[in-house]
Short mmCIF file of C-alpha atoms in Angstrom, two decimals:
data_model
loop_
_atom_site.label_atom_id
_atom_site.label_comp_id
_atom_site.label_asym_id
_atom_site.label_seq_id
_atom_site.Cartn_x
_atom_site.Cartn_y
_atom_site.Cartn_z
CA MET A 1 -22.74 18.52 55.78
CA ASN A 2 -20.12 17.21 54.30
CA ASP A 3 -16.94 19.69 53.22
CA LYS A 4 -14.41 16.31 51.72
CA LYS A 5 -13.67 17.94 48.32
CA LYS A 6 -14.92 15.17 45.55
CA LYS A 7 -12.59 12.98 44.44
CA PRO A 8 -12.09 13.40 40.63
CA GLN A 9 -13.49 11.44 38.51
CA LYS A 10 -11.13 9.52 35.99
CA LEU A 11 -10.87 10.77 32.05
CA LYS A 12 -11.37 8.02 30.22
CA ALA A 13 -9.23 7.71 26.82
CA ARG A 14 -10.67 7.18 24.08
CA LEU A 15 -10.22 7.23 20.36
CA PRO A 16 -13.24 8.92 17.85
CA ARG A 17 -15.47 7.06 15.92
CA GLY A 18 -14.37 6.50 12.78
CA PHE A 19 -10.58 7.53 13.24
CA VAL A 20 -7.26 6.05 13.72
CA ASP A 21 -4.34 6.41 15.07
CA ARG A 22 -1.12 5.12 12.89
CA SER A 23 1.95 2.79 13.76
CA ALA A 24 5.54 3.29 13.23
CA ALA A 25 4.66 0.86 10.34
CA ASP A 26 2.43 2.21 8.97
CA ILE A 27 3.83 6.01 8.87
CA ARG A 28 6.27 4.11 7.03
CA ALA A 29 4.66 2.47 4.47
CA VAL A 30 3.28 4.88 3.54
CA ASP A 31 6.39 7.54 3.49
CA GLU A 32 7.51 4.21 0.70
CA MET A 33 4.45 4.38 -0.76
CA THR A 34 3.91 8.71 -1.33
CA ALA A 35 8.05 9.11 -2.03
CA LYS A 36 7.17 6.53 -5.33
CA ILE A 37 4.27 8.25 -6.06
CA ARG A 38 6.33 11.74 -5.63
CA GLU A 39 8.50 10.35 -8.31
CA VAL A 40 6.22 9.07 -10.70
CA TYR A 41 4.54 13.50 -10.50
CA GLU A 42 7.79 14.94 -10.59
CA ARG A 43 9.13 12.84 -13.24
CA TYR A 44 5.65 14.54 -14.70
CA GLY A 45 6.49 18.04 -14.30
CA PHE A 46 4.20 18.36 -11.16
CA ASP A 47 5.01 20.74 -8.85
CA PRO A 48 4.21 20.33 -4.83
CA VAL A 49 1.71 22.82 -3.44
CA GLU A 50 0.77 22.44 0.38
CA THR A 51 -3.72 23.78 1.22
CA PRO A 52 -4.33 23.85 4.69
CA LEU A 53 -7.14 21.69 6.63
CA PHE A 54 -9.60 23.64 6.73
CA GLU A 55 -11.55 26.64 4.49
CA TYR A 56 -14.53 28.41 3.91
CA THR A 57 -17.16 26.73 4.00
CA ASP A 58 -19.13 28.44 0.71
CA ALA A 59 -15.10 28.07 -0.88
CA LEU A 60 -16.17 24.31 -0.79
CA GLY A 61 -19.14 24.40 -2.29
CA LYS A 62 -22.01 21.84 -2.80
CA PHE A 63 -20.41 19.02 -3.78
CA LEU A 64 -20.02 15.82 -1.79
CA PRO A 65 -21.39 12.64 -3.09
CA ASP A 66 -24.52 12.43 -0.16
CA SER A 67 -25.72 15.21 0.68
CA ASP A 68 -26.70 18.63 -0.15
CA ARG A 69 -25.21 20.69 2.73
CA PRO A 70 -21.74 21.18 3.12
CA ASN A 71 -22.24 21.36 6.93
CA GLU A 72 -24.48 17.00 6.39
CA GLY A 73 -21.48 16.25 4.96
CA VAL A 74 -17.84 18.27 6.71
CA PHE A 75 -16.48 18.91 10.06
CA SER A 76 -17.84 22.22 10.54
CA LEU A 77 -16.67 25.54 13.16
CA GLN A 78 -17.88 28.86 13.52
CA ASP A 79 -14.05 31.17 13.86
CA ASP A 80 -14.17 34.44 16.32
CA ASP A 81 -15.55 36.68 13.35
CA GLU A 82 -18.61 34.24 13.78
CA GLN A 83 -17.72 32.95 9.85
CA TRP A 84 -18.29 29.96 9.11
CA MET A 85 -15.11 27.45 8.53
CA SER A 86 -14.80 23.68 7.66
CA ALA A 87 -12.15 21.08 7.32
CA ARG A 88 -11.16 20.03 3.37
CA TYR A 89 -13.10 17.09 2.20
CA ASP A 90 -11.40 16.72 -0.55
CA LEU A 91 -7.83 18.51 -1.96
CA THR A 92 -9.51 19.35 -5.47
CA ALA A 93 -12.29 22.21 -3.99
CA PRO A 94 -9.40 23.76 -2.29
CA LEU A 95 -6.86 24.46 -4.80
CA ALA A 96 -9.61 25.89 -7.04
CA ARG A 97 -9.69 28.76 -4.30
CA HIS A 98 -6.24 29.13 -4.38
CA VAL A 99 -5.73 29.28 -7.77
CA ALA A 100 -8.85 31.85 -7.59
CA GLU A 101 -6.63 33.89 -4.85
CA ASN A 102 -3.47 34.06 -6.94
CA PHE A 103 -3.92 33.78 -10.20
CA ASN A 104 -1.83 36.54 -11.61
CA ASP A 105 1.05 35.48 -10.20
CA ILE A 106 0.48 31.41 -10.86
CA GLN A 107 2.38 30.41 -14.65
CA LEU A 108 -0.60 28.69 -16.39
CA PRO A 109 -0.78 25.35 -17.35
CA TYR A 110 -0.68 25.38 -13.46
CA ARG A 111 0.39 22.37 -12.59
CA THR A 112 0.37 20.38 -8.98
CA TYR A 113 0.52 17.85 -6.58
CA ARG A 114 -0.26 17.30 -2.92
CA ALA A 115 -0.64 14.97 -0.42
CA GLY A 116 -2.72 15.70 2.84
CA TYR A 117 -5.91 14.24 5.41
CA VAL A 118 -9.57 14.85 4.22
CA PHE A 119 -12.37 14.64 6.57
CA ARG A 120 -15.69 13.17 6.03
CA ASN A 121 -18.70 13.59 9.22
CA GLU A 122 -20.58 10.85 7.44
CA LYS A 123 -21.38 7.44 9.30
CA PRO A 124 -18.08 5.68 10.01
CA GLY A 125 -17.96 1.67 8.47
CA PRO A 126 -15.71 -1.44 7.99
CA GLY A 127 -12.92 0.38 5.94
CA ARG A 128 -14.70 3.42 6.26
CA PHE A 129 -13.26 6.55 7.85
CA ARG A 130 -13.86 9.87 8.76
CA GLN A 131 -10.34 10.70 8.37
CA PHE A 132 -8.36 9.88 5.04
CA MET A 133 -5.61 10.93 3.12
CA GLN A 134 -5.27 11.24 -0.80
CA PHE A 135 -2.47 12.34 -2.75
CA ASP A 136 -3.54 14.50 -5.65
CA ALA A 137 -2.33 15.62 -9.59
CA ASP A 138 -3.75 18.55 -11.37
CA THR A 139 -3.19 20.49 -14.74
CA VAL A 140 -5.09 23.95 -13.99
CA GLY A 141 -5.58 25.92 -17.49
CA ALA A 142 -5.79 23.06 -19.80
CA ALA A 143 -8.35 23.01 -21.78
CA GLY A 144 -7.27 20.12 -24.06
CA VAL A 145 -8.67 16.10 -23.70
CA GLN A 146 -5.12 16.12 -23.90
CA ALA A 147 -4.48 16.89 -20.38
CA ASP A 148 -6.96 13.88 -18.75
CA ALA A 149 -5.14 11.53 -21.57
CA GLU A 150 -2.33 12.48 -19.76
CA MET A 151 -3.31 11.92 -16.51
CA CYS A 152 -4.20 8.64 -17.43
CA MET A 153 -0.85 7.60 -18.94
CA MET A 154 0.39 9.01 -14.94
CA MET A 155 -1.39 6.66 -13.32
CA ALA A 156 -0.58 3.84 -15.10
CA ASP A 157 3.08 5.07 -14.95
CA THR A 158 1.92 5.35 -11.22
CA MET A 159 0.54 2.03 -10.74
CA GLU A 160 3.25 0.05 -12.47
CA ALA A 161 6.11 2.21 -9.86
CA LEU A 162 3.89 0.82 -6.85
CA GLY A 163 4.96 -2.51 -8.53
CA ILE A 164 1.47 -3.25 -9.38
CA ALA A 165 1.85 -5.30 -12.32
CA ARG A 166 0.27 -4.74 -15.93
CA GLY A 167 -2.94 -7.05 -15.87
CA ASP A 168 -3.72 -6.29 -11.91
CA TYR A 169 -4.47 -3.05 -13.12
CA VAL A 170 -6.84 -0.57 -15.13
CA ILE A 171 -7.59 2.61 -15.83
CA ARG A 172 -11.43 3.61 -17.22
CA VAL A 173 -12.22 6.71 -18.54
CA ASN A 174 -15.87 7.66 -19.34
CA ASN A 175 -16.97 11.74 -20.38
CA ARG A 176 -19.65 12.87 -18.04
CA LYS A 177 -20.64 14.58 -21.64
CA VAL A 178 -21.70 11.70 -22.90
CA LEU A 179 -23.25 10.94 -19.12
CA ASP A 180 -25.32 14.09 -19.88
CA GLY A 181 -26.10 12.88 -22.98
CA VAL A 182 -27.30 9.67 -22.57
CA LEU A 183 -30.27 11.32 -19.47
CA GLU A 184 -31.20 14.10 -22.24
CA ALA A 185 -32.04 11.37 -25.22
CA ILE A 186 -34.46 9.61 -22.07
CA GLY A 187 -35.78 13.29 -21.38
CA LEU A 188 -33.32 14.47 -18.53
CA GLY A 189 -32.30 17.57 -20.55
CA GLY A 190 -32.61 20.61 -18.75
CA ASP A 191 -32.11 22.72 -15.85
CA GLU A 192 -35.39 22.06 -14.00
CA ASN A 193 -34.06 18.21 -14.06
CA ALA A 194 -30.77 19.10 -12.91
CA GLY A 195 -31.58 17.43 -9.89
CA ARG A 196 -32.92 14.28 -10.91
CA ARG A 197 -29.50 14.11 -13.34
CA LEU A 198 -27.69 14.55 -10.10
CA SER A 199 -29.91 11.36 -8.14
CA VAL A 200 -29.14 9.31 -11.53
CA LEU A 201 -25.54 10.21 -11.54
CA ARG A 202 -25.10 8.64 -7.35
CA ALA A 203 -27.21 6.22 -7.88
CA ILE A 204 -25.00 4.46 -11.11
CA ASP A 205 -22.00 5.56 -9.01
CA LYS A 206 -23.21 2.64 -7.02
CA PHE A 207 -23.25 0.09 -9.32
CA ASP A 208 -20.01 -1.59 -7.19
CA LYS A 209 -21.89 -1.70 -3.43
CA PHE A 210 -25.47 -2.70 -4.73
CA GLY A 211 -25.06 -3.82 -7.97
CA ARG A 212 -28.16 -3.73 -10.81
CA GLU A 213 -30.57 -4.32 -8.61
CA GLY A 214 -29.47 -1.70 -6.35
CA VAL A 215 -29.17 0.60 -8.82
CA SER A 216 -32.34 0.04 -11.10
CA GLU A 217 -34.18 0.20 -7.19
CA LEU A 218 -32.56 3.41 -7.27
CA LEU A 219 -33.48 4.76 -10.16
CA GLY A 220 -36.65 3.85 -9.80
CA ALA A 221 -39.04 5.04 -6.07
CA GLY A 222 -35.92 3.82 -4.65
CA ARG A 223 -34.28 1.66 -2.00
CA LYS A 224 -34.30 0.47 1.38
CA ASP A 225 -31.15 -1.45 3.09
CA GLY A 226 -31.10 -4.40 5.50
CA SER A 227 -31.46 -2.10 8.07
CA GLY A 228 -35.12 -0.51 6.77
CA ASP A 229 -33.96 2.61 6.02
CA PHE A 230 -35.49 3.91 2.92
CA THR A 231 -33.88 6.08 -0.39
CA LYS A 232 -35.90 7.90 -2.11
CA GLY A 233 -34.93 7.15 -6.00
CA ALA A 234 -34.19 9.26 -8.59
CA GLY A 235 -38.40 8.51 -10.08
CA LEU A 236 -37.30 7.20 -13.55
CA ASP A 237 -40.09 4.73 -15.40
CA GLN A 238 -38.60 1.31 -16.02
CA ARG A 239 -37.67 1.98 -20.10
CA GLN A 240 -35.41 5.08 -19.31
CA ILE A 241 -33.92 2.65 -16.15
CA ASP A 242 -33.05 0.07 -18.85
CA VAL A 243 -31.76 2.78 -20.86
CA VAL A 244 -29.10 3.63 -17.63
CA LEU A 245 -28.06 -0.22 -17.20
CA MET A 246 -26.98 -0.54 -20.74
CA LEU A 247 -23.79 1.39 -19.62
CA PHE A 248 -22.83 -1.18 -17.66
CA GLY A 249 -23.73 -3.78 -20.92
CA LEU A 250 -22.32 -2.39 -22.75
CA GLU A 251 -19.26 -5.38 -22.67
CA GLU A 252 -21.43 -8.53 -22.31
CA LEU A 253 -23.66 -7.38 -25.13
CA LEU A 254 -19.83 -7.39 -27.04
CA LYS A 255 -18.69 -10.62 -25.79
CA ASN A 256 -21.92 -11.44 -27.49
CA ASP A 257 -21.81 -9.73 -30.44
CA ARG A 258 -21.21 -11.62 -34.40
CA ALA A 259 -19.64 -8.49 -35.96
CA THR A 260 -16.92 -8.21 -33.22
CA ASP A 261 -16.67 -12.18 -33.94
CA GLU A 262 -15.90 -11.70 -37.67
CA VAL A 263 -13.88 -8.98 -36.70
CA TRP A 264 -11.25 -10.58 -34.59
CA GLN A 265 -11.03 -14.31 -37.05
CA ALA A 266 -9.87 -11.30 -39.64
CA LEU A 267 -7.26 -10.40 -37.33
CA ASP A 268 -6.48 -13.65 -36.64
CA GLN A 269 -6.02 -14.51 -40.02
CA GLN A 270 -4.09 -11.22 -40.92
CA GLY A 271 -1.56 -12.77 -37.57
CA ARG A 272 -2.79 -9.22 -35.85
CA ILE A 273 -4.38 -10.39 -32.30
CA ASN A 274 -2.42 -8.41 -29.76
CA ALA A 275 -3.56 -6.49 -26.64
CA ALA A 276 -3.67 -2.90 -29.04
CA GLU A 277 -5.94 -4.89 -32.08
CA LYS A 278 -7.58 -6.47 -29.40
CA GLU A 279 -8.87 -2.89 -27.01
CA HIS A 280 -8.61 -1.30 -30.61
CA VAL A 281 -12.04 -3.30 -31.51
CA ARG A 282 -13.21 -3.17 -28.29
CA TYR A 283 -13.01 0.70 -28.24
CA GLU A 284 -15.26 0.93 -31.16
CA GLY A 285 -17.78 -1.13 -29.73
CA ILE A 286 -18.12 0.80 -26.76
CA LYS A 287 -18.40 3.86 -29.31
CA GLY A 288 -20.89 2.32 -30.73
CA GLY A 289 -22.98 1.47 -28.28
CA LEU A 290 -22.68 4.72 -26.51
CA ALA A 291 -23.50 6.89 -29.98
CA ILE A 292 -26.66 4.53 -30.61
CA ALA A 293 -27.56 5.86 -26.52
CA VAL A 294 -26.82 9.46 -26.68
CA GLY A 295 -28.28 9.83 -30.38
CA GLN A 296 -28.54 13.11 -31.77
CA THR A 297 -28.04 15.54 -28.37
CA SER A 298 -24.95 17.75 -29.11
CA THR A 299 -23.98 16.80 -25.17
CA GLY A 300 -23.65 13.56 -25.61
CA ASN A 301 -21.24 13.29 -29.11
CA GLU A 302 -19.61 16.43 -28.30
CA GLY A 303 -18.40 13.82 -25.39
CA LEU A 304 -17.58 11.01 -27.55
CA ALA A 305 -15.72 13.13 -29.95
CA GLU A 306 -14.01 13.89 -26.46
CA LEU A 307 -12.94 10.38 -26.18
CA ASP A 308 -12.24 9.44 -29.62
CA ALA A 309 -9.61 12.41 -28.96
CA ILE A 310 -8.59 10.99 -25.99
CA TRP A 311 -8.07 7.14 -27.33
CA ASN A 312 -6.17 9.04 -29.93
CA SER A 313 -3.36 10.18 -27.57
CA LEU A 314 -3.01 6.89 -25.80
CA LYS A 315 -3.01 5.08 -29.00
CA ALA A 316 0.18 7.45 -29.90
CA ALA A 317 1.57 6.64 -26.51
CA GLY A 318 0.87 4.18 -26.82
CA TYR A 319 -1.33 2.97 -23.74
CA ASN A 320 -4.00 1.76 -25.42
CA ASP A 321 -2.94 -2.36 -24.26
CA GLY A 322 -5.26 -2.83 -21.78
CA ARG A 323 -3.42 -0.29 -18.84
CA VAL A 324 -6.29 3.08 -19.70
CA ARG A 325 -8.94 1.68 -21.79
CA ILE A 326 -13.29 3.58 -22.66
CA ASP A 327 -15.46 1.99 -19.92
CA SER A 328 -19.05 3.71 -20.10
CA SER A 329 -19.71 2.73 -16.51
CA VAL A 330 -17.39 4.75 -14.72
CA VAL A 331 -19.62 8.41 -13.56
CA ARG A 332 -17.98 9.50 -10.23
CA GLY A 333 -20.23 10.55 -7.86
CA LEU A 334 -19.14 14.10 -7.15
CA GLU A 335 -20.99 16.98 -9.35
CA TYR A 336 -18.11 19.34 -10.72
CA TYR A 337 -17.36 16.94 -12.96
CA THR A 338 -17.57 18.09 -15.95
CA GLY A 339 -15.72 16.70 -19.35
CA PRO A 340 -13.56 13.28 -18.67
CA VAL A 341 -13.88 11.30 -15.61
CA PHE A 342 -11.37 8.29 -15.12
CA GLU A 343 -10.67 5.39 -12.65
CA ALA A 344 -8.21 3.53 -11.54
CA GLU A 345 -8.93 -0.03 -10.70
CA LEU A 346 -7.01 -3.01 -8.92
CA GLN A 347 -8.13 -5.92 -10.83
CA PHE A 348 -6.60 -8.84 -8.29
CA ASP A 349 -8.95 -10.54 -5.80
CA VAL A 350 -8.71 -10.04 -2.20
CA THR A 351 -10.51 -11.62 1.34
CA ASN A 352 -12.61 -9.27 2.69
CA GLU A 353 -13.50 -9.37 6.50
CA LYS A 354 -16.64 -11.92 5.62
CA GLY A 355 -14.03 -14.40 4.00
CA GLU A 356 -15.35 -14.17 0.90
CA LYS A 357 -12.83 -13.18 -2.61
CA VAL A 358 -13.54 -10.70 -3.80
CA VAL A 359 -12.04 -7.72 -6.79
CA PHE A 360 -10.05 -5.49 -4.71
CA GLY A 361 -11.72 -1.67 -7.04
CA SER A 362 -11.33 1.58 -7.18
CA VAL A 363 -8.27 3.25 -5.54
CA GLY A 364 -8.35 6.48 -7.20
CA GLY A 365 -10.22 8.53 -9.63
CA GLY A 366 -10.78 12.37 -10.73
CA GLY A 367 -11.47 13.88 -13.94
CA ARG A 368 -12.64 17.37 -15.30
CA TYR A 369 -13.69 20.08 -13.35
CA ASP A 370 -13.98 23.50 -15.79
CA GLY A 371 -16.53 25.02 -13.59
CA LEU A 372 -14.59 24.76 -10.30
CA VAL A 373 -11.86 27.06 -10.19
CA SER A 374 -14.47 29.22 -12.77
CA ARG A 375 -16.71 30.09 -9.99
CA PHE A 376 -14.63 32.20 -8.02
CA MET A 377 -13.14 33.95 -11.37
CA GLY A 378 -15.74 35.10 -13.45
CA GLN A 379 -14.56 33.99 -16.88
CA PRO A 380 -13.89 29.38 -18.02
CA VAL A 381 -10.94 27.98 -16.37
CA PRO A 382 -10.48 24.48 -17.29
CA ALA A 383 -8.65 22.29 -14.78
CA THR A 384 -8.38 18.62 -14.82
CA GLY A 385 -6.65 16.41 -12.18
CA PHE A 386 -6.92 12.90 -10.29
CA SER A 387 -6.71 11.63 -6.74
CA ILE A 388 -5.49 8.60 -5.31
CA GLY A 389 -6.80 7.19 -2.34
CA VAL A 390 -3.26 6.97 -0.02
CA SER A 391 -4.80 4.04 2.74
CA ARG A 392 -6.33 1.67 0.36
CA LEU A 393 -4.54 1.51 -2.01
CA MET A 394 -1.84 0.85 1.00
CA THR A 395 -3.96 -1.58 1.83
CA ALA A 396 -3.61 -3.25 -1.64
CA LEU A 397 0.17 -3.23 -1.71
CA LYS A 398 0.12 -4.75 1.75
CA ASN A 399 -1.55 -7.65 -0.16
CA LEU A 400 0.03 -7.65 -3.26
CA GLY A 401 3.62 -7.97 -0.21
CA LYS A 402 4.53 -4.48 -2.09
CA LEU A 403 4.54 -2.26 0.48
CA GLY A 404 6.02 -1.81 3.75
CA MET A 405 9.34 -4.92 2.82
CA GLU A 406 11.88 -2.41 3.47
CA GLU A 407 14.35 -2.88 7.09
CA VAL A 408 13.58 -0.94 9.67
CA ILE A 409 16.65 -1.79 11.97
CA ALA A 410 15.97 -0.71 16.00
CA PRO A 411 18.53 1.28 17.52
CA VAL A 412 21.57 0.18 19.31
CA VAL A 413 20.82 1.08 22.95
CA VAL A 414 23.61 2.24 24.91
CA CYS A 415 23.39 1.46 28.54
CA VAL A 416 23.55 3.64 31.46
CA MET A 417 25.58 2.22 34.20
CA ASP A 418 26.91 4.88 36.54
CA ARG A 419 25.00 8.17 36.38
CA ASP A 420 27.49 10.74 37.47
CA THR A 421 28.17 13.58 34.79
CA GLU A 422 31.20 12.41 33.31
CA SER A 423 29.96 8.44 32.64
CA LEU A 424 26.52 10.89 31.31
CA GLY A 425 29.12 12.53 29.18
CA LYS A 426 30.67 9.51 28.21
CA TYR A 427 27.18 8.16 27.20
CA GLN A 428 26.59 10.42 25.40
CA GLN A 429 29.44 11.21 23.61
CA PHE A 430 29.04 6.56 22.66
CA THR A 431 25.64 8.01 21.38
CA GLN A 432 26.14 11.18 19.28
CA ALA A 433 29.12 9.04 17.85
CA LEU A 434 27.16 6.45 16.67
CA ARG A 435 24.52 8.91 15.15
CA HIS A 436 27.27 10.96 13.23
CA ALA A 437 28.12 7.74 11.63
CA GLY A 438 24.23 7.52 9.73
CA ILE A 439 23.27 4.32 13.03
CA ARG A 440 20.40 4.79 14.65
CA ALA A 441 21.25 4.68 18.29
CA GLU A 442 19.81 6.07 21.57
CA MET A 443 20.55 6.45 25.64
CA TYR A 444 18.89 4.89 28.15
CA GLN A 445 17.00 7.37 29.25
CA GLY A 446 14.83 5.14 31.84
CA ASN A 447 14.56 5.44 35.46
CA LYS A 448 16.04 2.24 36.06
CA LYS A 449 19.29 1.76 37.25
CA ASN A 450 18.88 -2.51 37.21
CA PHE A 451 21.07 -3.51 34.07
CA GLY A 452 19.25 -6.24 33.75
CA ASP A 453 16.27 -4.09 33.01
CA GLN A 454 17.74 -2.19 30.84
CA LEU A 455 18.77 -4.78 28.54
CA LYS A 456 15.24 -5.77 28.56
CA TYR A 457 13.91 -2.85 27.23
CA ALA A 458 16.70 -3.24 24.52
CA ASP A 459 15.03 -6.55 23.62
CA ARG A 460 11.15 -5.53 23.61
CA ARG A 461 12.56 -2.75 21.48
CA GLY A 462 14.53 -5.10 19.06
CA SER A 463 18.12 -3.43 19.72
CA PRO A 464 20.19 -5.11 17.50
CA LEU A 465 23.30 -4.31 19.46
CA ALA A 466 23.32 -3.00 23.41
CA ILE A 467 26.80 -1.08 24.00
CA ILE A 468 27.74 -1.54 27.79
CA GLN A 469 30.84 0.71 30.28
CA GLY A 470 31.07 0.67 33.39
CA GLY A 471 33.75 1.75 36.29
CA ASP A 472 36.34 -0.70 35.20
CA GLU A 473 35.70 -0.40 31.45
CA ARG A 474 35.72 2.96 31.30
CA ALA A 475 39.48 2.59 33.36
CA GLN A 476 40.93 0.36 30.14
CA GLY A 477 39.32 3.16 27.77
CA VAL A 478 37.18 -0.04 26.56
CA VAL A 479 33.97 -1.28 26.03
CA GLN A 480 31.28 -3.71 26.18
CA ILE A 481 29.29 -4.41 22.86
CA LYS A 482 26.31 -7.09 23.38
CA ASP A 483 25.29 -9.31 20.80
CA LEU A 484 21.93 -9.02 21.39
CA ILE A 485 20.42 -11.16 18.82
CA GLU A 486 23.18 -13.81 18.92
CA GLY A 487 22.71 -13.72 22.37
CA LYS A 488 18.70 -14.66 22.28
CA ARG A 489 20.11 -17.99 19.80
CA LEU A 490 22.38 -18.59 21.74
CA SER A 491 19.95 -18.42 24.87
CA GLY A 492 17.73 -21.14 23.39
CA GLU A 493 20.61 -23.62 23.05
CA ILE A 494 22.41 -22.82 26.59
CA GLU A 495 21.45 -25.35 29.34
CA ASP A 496 23.73 -24.04 31.72
CA ASN A 497 26.16 -21.71 33.17
CA THR A 498 29.76 -23.26 32.40
CA ALA A 499 27.73 -23.62 28.61
CA TRP A 500 26.95 -19.43 29.69
CA ARG A 501 30.12 -18.52 30.25
CA GLU A 502 31.65 -20.45 26.99
CA ALA A 503 28.90 -18.74 24.72
CA ARG A 504 30.74 -14.95 25.20
CA VAL A 505 31.06 -14.72 21.62
CA ALA A 506 27.91 -12.79 21.82
CA GLN A 507 29.89 -10.05 23.66
CA VAL A 508 32.84 -8.21 22.57
CA SER A 509 35.22 -5.21 24.39
CA VAL A 510 36.67 -2.92 21.68
CA PRO A 511 38.71 0.02 22.79
CA GLU A 512 36.66 3.84 22.74
CA ALA A 513 38.33 4.74 19.18
CA ASP A 514 37.32 1.51 17.64
CA LEU A 515 32.91 1.46 18.50
CA VAL A 516 31.86 2.47 16.10
CA ALA A 517 33.43 0.47 13.45
CA LYS A 518 32.36 -2.84 15.43
CA VAL A 519 29.56 -1.69 16.38
CA ARG A 520 29.08 -1.14 12.26
CA GLU A 521 30.74 -4.71 11.67
CA MET A 522 28.62 -6.72 13.01
CA LEU A 523 25.16 -4.66 11.76
CA ALA A 524 26.69 -5.60 8.63
CA GLU A 525 27.12 -9.50 9.63
CA GLN A 526 23.27 -9.18 11.43
CA ALA A 527 21.96 -8.24 8.09
CA GLU A 528 24.30 -11.03 6.26
CA ASP A 529 22.57 -13.72 8.41
CA ARG A 530 19.35 -12.80 7.91
CA ALA A 531 19.24 -12.40 4.12
CA ARG A 532 20.99 -15.56 4.48
CA THR A 533 17.74 -17.27 6.63
CA ALA A 534 15.29 -15.36 4.27
CA GLN A 535 16.90 -17.47 0.66
CA ASP A 536 16.04 -20.71 3.39
#
């Protein structure tokens, strides 16, 4: 019998599917972007709050857009007293719990923002991850749709604060009451049809993904995808499908409408054609089409009145110039929306993974969710909010060259020439002096004693300078500062040892007391060189 112990099997390092590691550049880009978003939110009077990554599962509710039970779309576990908890799938449901639990201590209207990771237990794919960051702003306790209009204005200001020009984005607004009115008008009213209404909403929320034909199939008998998987449809007949799809055709109808053309001509004769006037005519046409679709339904007409109030608020504040527009095709898939819904959409083209030119599309959305806090309270608590998809928006900003452009200088490396206590103390002293002066610096902490290997390390780090002090320099009270950027440039021009010795301008000797001042001066010269190179 062989009693020899088996060698432990080496653990395989592997990243879970649907998750990503983030690099220093990505982290800095997100920090840069969220700082700009935060500045806008603060300017609007919103304050930060933070909720935990996990909530009790029943507190999250059954609101995921693509599943009927929470544990189908979220990551769940049981704690030590066997209560089910789930990782949050958005930042809104946890806020509702927070407000309800602290209702007596919160000043209403409660205006708050928060950024954080959310988790979806869904099949990952290209650009679709199981963990991603959102940045939300919400107003709880404000019943008037002026709060919704303000959300849309704030989103427009946020897009522009991030460097996205007018015309490259639009905030699109609709109302779930209008949609409910349309569904009621085609015979899907009443509690008995609640499931079918939700199926319709989820189907038309996929218009950007599947197009008119795919959504038509989902509204009818169902749709089979390329892999053969079949998704059961909402079971509408063709007449009902045509009415629902009309919501996506109002823009096209307006373009071919003679009455609209006559209005344009009248405005042209008055010399009044501008962005705001065009949007007004467009809005009146959209409103007219929706009025026909909702018919006499009270819910639908209430939604139209709310859209009108939002439009008037936008007009009064000057946001009716195309930045924010009423759009009958906006749905939002989550079940908890009860009134106005809105999306921030980017209008410029990008190249997808197939090399095709496509419009970038939505980078955030939100709406009114008056019932979400009320679930805990037993009394009405109005609320509205907006969520930005940080990772997706970061991709868009990189496409525009608006992000990650800030220069991050690698640290100055203080080399370790001698390892006795006195020498190590000196090197640490130099490092701290640079840090206290606001200069990124690190003392070499590796095991290699070879000076050349330390310089290779500094070069791979992209360090601008190396600080060198051996025994001879220490005895003289001086340090050597090696310009690694200039040295790299010169090394490409030097052909022999004589030229190398003559090129010592890449390394200077200064008294210890002048170290910080000289390092600052050399870093400034490098910055000027980079600026000149960028201009050339």
